[in-house]
Amino acid sequence: MVTAVVTILIFLVMITLHEFGHFIMAKSIGVSVLEFSVGMGPAIFKRQGKETLYSVRVFPIGGYCKLDGEDGDSENEGAFCNQKLWKRFLVVAAGAVLNLILGFVLFMIIVSVTGPFNSNIIGRIDPRSYIADSGIMEGDRIVGINGKKVSFYNDILLYTNELDADSDVVLTVKRNGEKLNFNIKPSLDETEITYGKNSAKYVDSINGIQNTREIKYNGNEIGSEYIGKTVTSKRYIIGFEPLKLDVSTANLIPQSWNYTKYVIKSIYHALWDMISGHSGLDNVSGPVGVVGVVNQAVNSGRDSWINVIFIIAVLTINLGIFNLLPLPALDGGRLFFMLVELIRRKPVPPEKEGMVHAIGLVLLLLLSAVICFNDIMKLIAK
């Protein structure tokens, strides 16, 4: 029950905020808004403003902002269709922008309460890894991996998450103001974690050399579904521990922005992997898959509220980026037609643009159905 309520609230907040972005931008530049609604379906509350009808509707699954002249002609000077191109562009883009701002603000909260964070400075080199013999030193700041710029620790995770035994890694570090390049061979890291009620046993093996340790915790810190289970993982790593930095007024905003950029980069990496054929729809989750993730966060123990906030931050950024993609029926598709209008110096005929959006909407609904089916099959297979 708690999971269902939290999931509904997450989608309600994300979608309503998205629509509020359209609303507040339209109001601020003089575009007529006919209705702003929280929720969908029959209205349970209505209030008519000077121009706009404000409503709350029975199904808390989103909301909408209805602009005058949004989908057709209008004689009203303030109608969306009668506005200059730059005004229409701002109104359409504002929803996604507000989603990104929400994600950034939520990451500020997360960074503030979670304490010291990992930096891109090497704090400790694992003597079992190949990096120990490379010439890299503790205190070096990693600024590049295979020519890609590294700004913070999560960039390192992003650029090394697909390493294998045959990977060649060129690590660029900054030491005493000088940039140095090192060729690194990835190390094989095999981990086995056995969860108990009050502690977990970690068996960590790097390049075949084992290290065993026990982590004690309060029984409420780990989900009950993990107790008694053993989880194994295998990956290739660089082989160092990052230096942790305390949160300060100087690094709070940069670190929060870095987390936001990391999520955006991850989304584009995932999209590129799908386009290039490196991954398929099995790696994409819809609302059903989100429910499973939310359920894990809600039942994750003492820090469950932080995990829920993290999920909201990631989802709202995903919603913003997805809506900006130049696909029909999305805000990005409408923005694309506006760019075409800018180049042609005249708008695309409304009936032709409407047909493209209608076809795109049907295709998106079909894609959503396929993704939901895959999510359901994953749940059944567990």
Coordinates of C-alpha atoms in Angstrom, one line a residue:
M1 CA 0.0 0.0 0.0
V2 CA 2.8 2.4 0.9
T3 CA 4.6 1.6 -2.3
A4 CA 1.4 2.4 -4.3
V5 CA 0.8 5.7 -2.6
V6 CA 4.5 6.8 -3.0
T7 CA 4.5 5.8 -6.7
I8 CA 1.3 7.7 -7.4
L9 CA 2.7 10.8 -5.5
I10 CA 6.0 10.6 -7.5
F11 CA 4.2 10.6 -10.9
L12 CA 1.7 13.3 -9.7
V13 CA 4.6 15.6 -8.6
M14 CA 6.7 15.1 -11.7
I15 CA 3.9 15.5 -14.2
T16 CA 2.1 18.3 -12.4
L17 CA 5.4 20.2 -12.1
H18 CA 6.1 19.7 -15.8
E19 CA 2.7 21.2 -16.6
F20 CA 3.2 24.0 -14.1
G21 CA 6.4 24.8 -16.1
H22 CA 4.3 25.4 -19.2
F23 CA 1.7 27.3 -17.1
I24 CA 4.0 29.7 -15.3
M25 CA 6.0 30.5 -18.5
A26 CA 2.8 31.1 -20.4
K27 CA 1.5 33.4 -17.7
S28 CA 4.7 35.3 -17.4
I29 CA 4.9 36.2 -21.1
G30 CA 1.2 36.9 -21.8
V31 CA 0.0 33.6 -23.3
S32 CA -3.6 32.8 -22.5
V33 CA -4.1 29.7 -20.3
L34 CA -7.6 28.2 -20.4
E35 CA -7.2 25.6 -17.7
F36 CA -4.6 24.3 -15.3
S37 CA -5.5 21.0 -13.7
V38 CA -4.0 18.8 -11.1
G39 CA -5.1 15.2 -11.8
M40 CA -7.1 13.8 -14.6
G41 CA -10.8 12.7 -15.1
P42 CA -13.9 14.3 -13.5
A43 CA -13.3 17.5 -11.5
I44 CA -13.8 17.4 -7.8
F45 CA -12.8 21.1 -7.4
K46 CA -13.0 24.1 -9.8
R47 CA -12.3 27.7 -9.4
Q48 CA -12.5 30.2 -12.3
G49 CA -9.9 32.9 -12.3
K50 CA -9.9 36.0 -14.4
E51 CA -8.8 34.0 -17.4
T52 CA -7.8 30.5 -16.2
L53 CA -9.9 27.7 -14.8
Y54 CA -8.1 26.0 -11.9
S55 CA -9.2 22.4 -11.2
V56 CA -8.4 19.3 -9.1
R57 CA -9.5 16.1 -10.7
V58 CA -10.3 12.7 -9.3
F59 CA -7.4 10.6 -10.7
P60 CA -4.0 11.7 -9.2
I61 CA -2.1 10.4 -12.2
G62 CA -0.8 13.7 -13.7
G63 CA -2.3 17.0 -14.8
Y64 CA -2.4 19.3 -17.8
C65 CA -2.1 22.9 -18.9
K66 CA -4.6 23.9 -21.6
L67 CA -3.4 26.8 -23.7
D68 CA -5.8 28.9 -25.8
G69 CA -5.0 28.2 -29.5
E70 CA -2.6 25.3 -28.7
D71 CA -4.0 22.9 -31.3
G72 CA -5.8 25.3 -33.6
D73 CA -6.7 28.8 -34.6
S74 CA -8.0 31.4 -32.2
E75 CA -8.9 35.1 -32.5
N76 CA -7.6 35.9 -29.1
E77 CA -4.4 38.0 -29.3
G78 CA -3.0 36.1 -26.3
A79 CA -3.6 32.7 -27.8
F80 CA -0.6 30.4 -28.2
C81 CA -0.9 30.1 -32.0
N82 CA -0.8 33.9 -32.3
Q83 CA 2.5 34.4 -30.4
K84 CA 5.9 35.0 -31.8
L85 CA 8.1 32.0 -32.3
W86 CA 10.4 32.7 -29.4
K87 CA 7.5 32.9 -27.0
R88 CA 6.0 29.6 -28.2
F89 CA 9.4 28.0 -27.9
L90 CA 9.8 29.1 -24.3
V91 CA 6.4 27.9 -23.2
V92 CA 6.9 24.4 -24.8
A93 CA 10.4 24.0 -23.4
A94 CA 9.6 25.3 -19.9
G95 CA 8.0 22.0 -18.7
A96 CA 11.1 19.9 -19.3
V97 CA 13.3 22.6 -17.9
L98 CA 11.4 22.7 -14.6
N99 CA 11.8 18.9 -14.4
L100 CA 15.5 19.3 -14.7
I101 CA 15.5 22.1 -12.0
L102 CA 13.6 19.8 -9.7
G103 CA 16.2 17.0 -10.1
F104 CA 19.0 19.5 -9.4
V105 CA 17.2 20.8 -6.2
L106 CA 16.6 17.2 -5.0
F107 CA 20.3 16.3 -5.5
M108 CA 21.2 19.4 -3.4
I109 CA 19.1 17.9 -0.6
I110 CA 20.7 14.5 -1.0
V111 CA 24.3 15.9 -1.1
S112 CA 23.5 18.0 2.0
V113 CA 22.2 15.1 4.2
T114 CA 24.4 12.3 3.0
G115 CA 27.7 13.8 4.2
P116 CA 31.2 13.4 2.6
F117 CA 31.1 12.5 -1.1
N118 CA 33.5 10.7 -3.4
S119 CA 35.8 13.0 -5.4
N120 CA 37.8 12.3 -8.6
I121 CA 41.0 12.5 -6.4
I122 CA 42.7 9.2 -5.8
G123 CA 42.6 8.5 -2.0
R124 CA 44.0 5.0 -1.8
I125 CA 45.3 2.6 -4.5
D126 CA 44.5 -1.1 -4.0
P127 CA 47.9 -3.0 -4.0
R128 CA 46.1 -6.0 -5.7
S129 CA 45.2 -3.9 -8.8
Y130 CA 47.4 -3.2 -11.8
I131 CA 47.2 0.5 -11.2
A132 CA 49.5 0.0 -8.3
D133 CA 52.4 -0.6 -10.7
S134 CA 51.5 2.1 -13.2
G135 CA 53.2 5.2 -11.6
I136 CA 49.9 6.8 -10.6
M137 CA 50.1 8.2 -7.0
E138 CA 47.6 8.8 -4.2
G139 CA 46.5 12.4 -4.4
D140 CA 46.4 12.5 -8.2
R141 CA 43.2 14.0 -9.6
I142 CA 41.7 12.1 -12.5
V143 CA 40.7 14.6 -15.2
G144 CA 40.3 12.3 -18.2
I145 CA 39.6 8.7 -19.3
N146 CA 40.3 7.7 -22.9
G147 CA 40.1 11.4 -23.9
K148 CA 36.8 12.0 -22.2
K149 CA 36.7 14.8 -19.6
V150 CA 36.2 13.8 -16.0
S151 CA 34.8 16.4 -13.7
F152 CA 33.8 14.3 -10.7
Y153 CA 33.7 10.7 -9.4
N154 CA 30.5 9.5 -11.2
D155 CA 32.1 10.4 -14.5
I156 CA 34.7 7.7 -13.8
L157 CA 31.9 5.2 -13.1
L158 CA 30.2 6.2 -16.3
Y159 CA 33.3 5.8 -18.5
T160 CA 34.4 2.5 -16.9
N161 CA 31.2 0.6 -16.5
E162 CA 31.8 -1.5 -19.6
L163 CA 35.4 -2.4 -19.1
D164 CA 36.6 -5.9 -19.9
A165 CA 39.8 -7.9 -19.9
D166 CA 40.7 -6.6 -23.3
S167 CA 40.0 -2.9 -22.5
D168 CA 42.8 -0.3 -22.9
V169 CA 42.4 2.6 -20.5
V170 CA 44.3 5.9 -20.8
L171 CA 44.0 7.7 -17.5
T172 CA 44.8 11.4 -17.5
V173 CA 45.7 12.8 -14.0
K174 CA 46.7 16.2 -12.8
R175 CA 49.6 16.3 -10.4
N176 CA 51.2 19.6 -9.2
G177 CA 49.5 21.4 -12.0
E178 CA 50.8 19.1 -14.7
K179 CA 48.7 16.6 -16.7
L180 CA 50.1 13.1 -17.0
N181 CA 48.8 10.2 -19.1
F182 CA 49.1 6.5 -17.9
N183 CA 48.1 3.3 -19.8
I184 CA 46.1 1.1 -17.3
K185 CA 45.1 -2.5 -17.5
P186 CA 41.7 -3.1 -15.8
S187 CA 41.6 -5.4 -12.8
L188 CA 39.1 -8.1 -12.3
D189 CA 37.0 -7.5 -9.2
E190 CA 34.8 -10.4 -7.9
T191 CA 32.6 -9.7 -4.9
E192 CA 30.4 -12.0 -2.7
I193 CA 28.2 -10.4 -0.1
T194 CA 26.2 -12.6 2.4
Y195 CA 23.6 -10.6 4.3
G196 CA 22.8 -11.4 7.9
K197 CA 20.4 -9.7 10.3
N198 CA 23.0 -7.5 12.0
S199 CA 26.0 -7.8 9.7
A200 CA 27.1 -8.6 6.1
K201 CA 30.2 -10.7 5.1
Y202 CA 32.1 -9.2 2.2
V203 CA 34.5 -11.4 0.2
D204 CA 36.3 -9.2 -2.2
S205 CA 38.7 -10.7 -4.8
I206 CA 40.9 -8.5 -7.1
N207 CA 43.0 -10.3 -9.6
G208 CA 42.5 -13.5 -7.6
I209 CA 43.7 -12.0 -4.3
Q210 CA 41.0 -12.2 -1.6
N211 CA 40.1 -9.9 1.2
T212 CA 37.3 -10.7 3.7
R213 CA 35.6 -8.3 6.0
E214 CA 32.5 -8.0 8.1
I215 CA 30.2 -4.9 8.1
K216 CA 28.0 -4.5 11.1
Y217 CA 24.7 -2.6 10.9
N218 CA 21.3 -2.3 12.6
G219 CA 18.7 -4.8 11.4
N220 CA 16.5 -1.9 10.1
E221 CA 19.2 -0.8 7.7
I222 CA 18.8 -3.7 5.3
G223 CA 15.6 -4.9 3.6
S224 CA 14.2 -8.1 5.1
E225 CA 14.2 -9.7 1.6
Y226 CA 18.1 -9.6 1.6
I227 CA 18.7 -11.3 4.9
G228 CA 20.1 -14.8 4.4
K229 CA 20.9 -14.2 0.8
T230 CA 24.2 -14.1 -1.0
V231 CA 24.8 -11.7 -3.8
T232 CA 27.7 -12.0 -6.2
S233 CA 29.1 -9.6 -8.8
K234 CA 31.9 -9.5 -11.3
R235 CA 33.3 -6.5 -13.0
Y236 CA 36.5 -4.9 -14.3
I237 CA 37.7 -1.8 -12.3
I238 CA 40.6 0.7 -12.2
G239 CA 41.5 -0.3 -8.7
F240 CA 41.4 2.7 -6.3
E241 CA 39.3 4.3 -3.6
P242 CA 38.3 7.9 -4.1
L243 CA 39.2 10.6 -1.6
K244 CA 36.1 11.7 0.2
L245 CA 35.4 15.5 0.6
D246 CA 33.2 17.1 3.2
V247 CA 30.1 19.0 2.0
S248 CA 30.6 22.8 2.1
T249 CA 28.9 25.9 0.8
A250 CA 31.6 26.1 -1.9
N251 CA 31.0 22.6 -3.3
L252 CA 27.3 21.9 -2.6
I253 CA 26.0 23.5 -5.8
P254 CA 28.8 22.1 -8.1
Q255 CA 28.4 18.6 -6.7
S256 CA 24.6 18.7 -7.1
W257 CA 25.0 19.9 -10.6
N258 CA 27.5 17.1 -11.3
Y259 CA 25.0 14.5 -10.2
T260 CA 22.4 16.1 -12.5
K261 CA 24.9 16.0 -15.4
Y262 CA 25.7 12.4 -14.6
V263 CA 22.1 11.4 -14.9
I264 CA 21.7 13.3 -18.2
K265 CA 24.9 11.7 -19.6
S266 CA 23.7 8.2 -18.5
I267 CA 20.4 8.8 -20.3
Y268 CA 22.1 9.7 -23.6
H269 CA 24.5 6.8 -23.2
A270 CA 21.5 4.5 -22.8
L271 CA 19.8 6.0 -25.8
W272 CA 22.9 5.7 -27.9
D273 CA 23.3 2.0 -26.8
M274 CA 19.8 1.4 -28.0
I275 CA 20.3 3.2 -31.3
S276 CA 23.6 1.4 -32.0
G277 CA 22.2 -2.0 -31.0
H278 CA 24.3 -2.5 -27.9
S279 CA 21.2 -2.9 -25.8
G280 CA 17.5 -3.5 -26.3
L281 CA 14.1 -2.7 -24.8
D282 CA 14.8 -5.3 -22.1
N283 CA 17.0 -2.6 -20.4
V284 CA 14.2 0.0 -20.5
S285 CA 11.6 0.2 -17.7
G286 CA 8.1 1.8 -17.8
P287 CA 5.6 2.5 -14.9
V288 CA 5.5 -1.1 -13.9
G289 CA 9.2 -1.3 -13.6
V290 CA 9.3 2.0 -11.7
V291 CA 6.9 0.5 -9.1
G292 CA 9.4 -2.3 -8.4
V293 CA 12.2 0.2 -7.9
V294 CA 10.1 2.4 -5.7
N295 CA 9.2 -0.7 -3.6
Q296 CA 12.9 -1.5 -3.1
A297 CA 13.5 2.1 -2.0
V298 CA 10.5 2.3 0.4
N299 CA 11.7 -0.9 2.1
S300 CA 15.4 -0.1 2.2
G301 CA 15.4 0.7 5.9
R302 CA 16.6 3.8 7.8
D303 CA 17.6 5.7 4.7
S304 CA 14.5 4.9 2.7
W305 CA 13.4 8.5 2.4
I306 CA 16.8 9.5 0.9
N307 CA 16.5 6.6 -1.6
V308 CA 13.0 7.7 -2.6
I309 CA 14.2 11.3 -3.1
F310 CA 17.0 9.9 -5.3
I311 CA 14.5 8.0 -7.4
I312 CA 12.4 11.1 -7.8
A313 CA 15.5 13.1 -8.9
V314 CA 16.5 10.5 -11.5
L315 CA 12.9 10.0 -12.8
T316 CA 12.1 13.7 -13.1
I317 CA 15.4 14.3 -15.1
N318 CA 14.5 11.3 -17.3
L319 CA 11.1 12.9 -17.9
G320 CA 12.6 16.2 -18.8
I321 CA 15.2 14.8 -21.2
F322 CA 12.7 12.3 -22.8
N323 CA 10.3 15.2 -23.4
L324 CA 13.0 17.2 -25.2
L325 CA 13.8 14.4 -27.7
P326 CA 12.7 15.5 -31.2
L327 CA 10.0 12.8 -31.4
P328 CA 6.4 13.4 -32.6
A329 CA 3.8 14.0 -29.8
L330 CA 6.5 15.1 -27.3
D331 CA 7.5 18.6 -26.5
G332 CA 10.7 18.0 -28.3
G333 CA 8.8 17.2 -31.5
R334 CA 7.0 20.5 -31.2
L335 CA 10.2 22.3 -30.7
F336 CA 11.6 20.6 -33.7
F337 CA 8.8 21.9 -35.9
M338 CA 9.5 25.4 -34.5
L339 CA 13.1 25.1 -35.6
V340 CA 11.9 24.0 -39.0
E341 CA 9.6 27.1 -39.0
L342 CA 12.7 29.3 -38.1
I343 CA 14.6 27.9 -41.0
R344 CA 11.7 28.0 -43.5
R345 CA 10.6 31.4 -42.2
K346 CA 7.0 30.1 -42.2
P347 CA 5.2 27.5 -40.1
V348 CA 4.5 24.0 -41.1
P349 CA 0.8 23.7 -42.0
P350 CA -1.0 22.8 -38.8
E351 CA -2.8 19.8 -40.4
K352 CA 0.5 18.2 -41.5
E353 CA 2.1 18.8 -38.1
G354 CA -1.0 17.4 -36.3
M355 CA -0.9 14.3 -38.5
V356 CA 2.8 13.7 -37.6
H357 CA 2.1 14.1 -33.9
A358 CA -1.0 11.8 -34.1
I359 CA 1.1 9.1 -35.7
G360 CA 3.9 9.6 -33.2
L361 CA 1.4 9.3 -30.3
V362 CA 0.2 6.0 -31.6
L363 CA 3.7 4.7 -31.9
L364 CA 4.6 5.9 -28.4
L365 CA 1.6 4.2 -27.0
L366 CA 2.6 0.9 -28.7
L367 CA 6.1 1.3 -27.4
S368 CA 4.8 1.9 -23.9
A369 CA 2.7 -1.2 -24.2
V370 CA 5.7 -3.3 -25.2
I371 CA 7.8 -1.9 -22.3
C372 CA 5.0 -2.6 -19.8
F373 CA 4.7 -6.1 -21.1
N374 CA 8.4 -6.6 -20.6
D375 CA 8.2 -5.2 -17.1
I376 CA 5.4 -7.6 -16.2
M377 CA 7.3 -10.6 -17.7
K378 CA 10.4 -9.6 -15.6
L379 CA 8.3 -9.6 -12.4
I380 CA 6.8 -13.0 -13.3
A381 CA 10.3 -14.4 -14.0
K382 CA 11.5 -13.4 -10.5

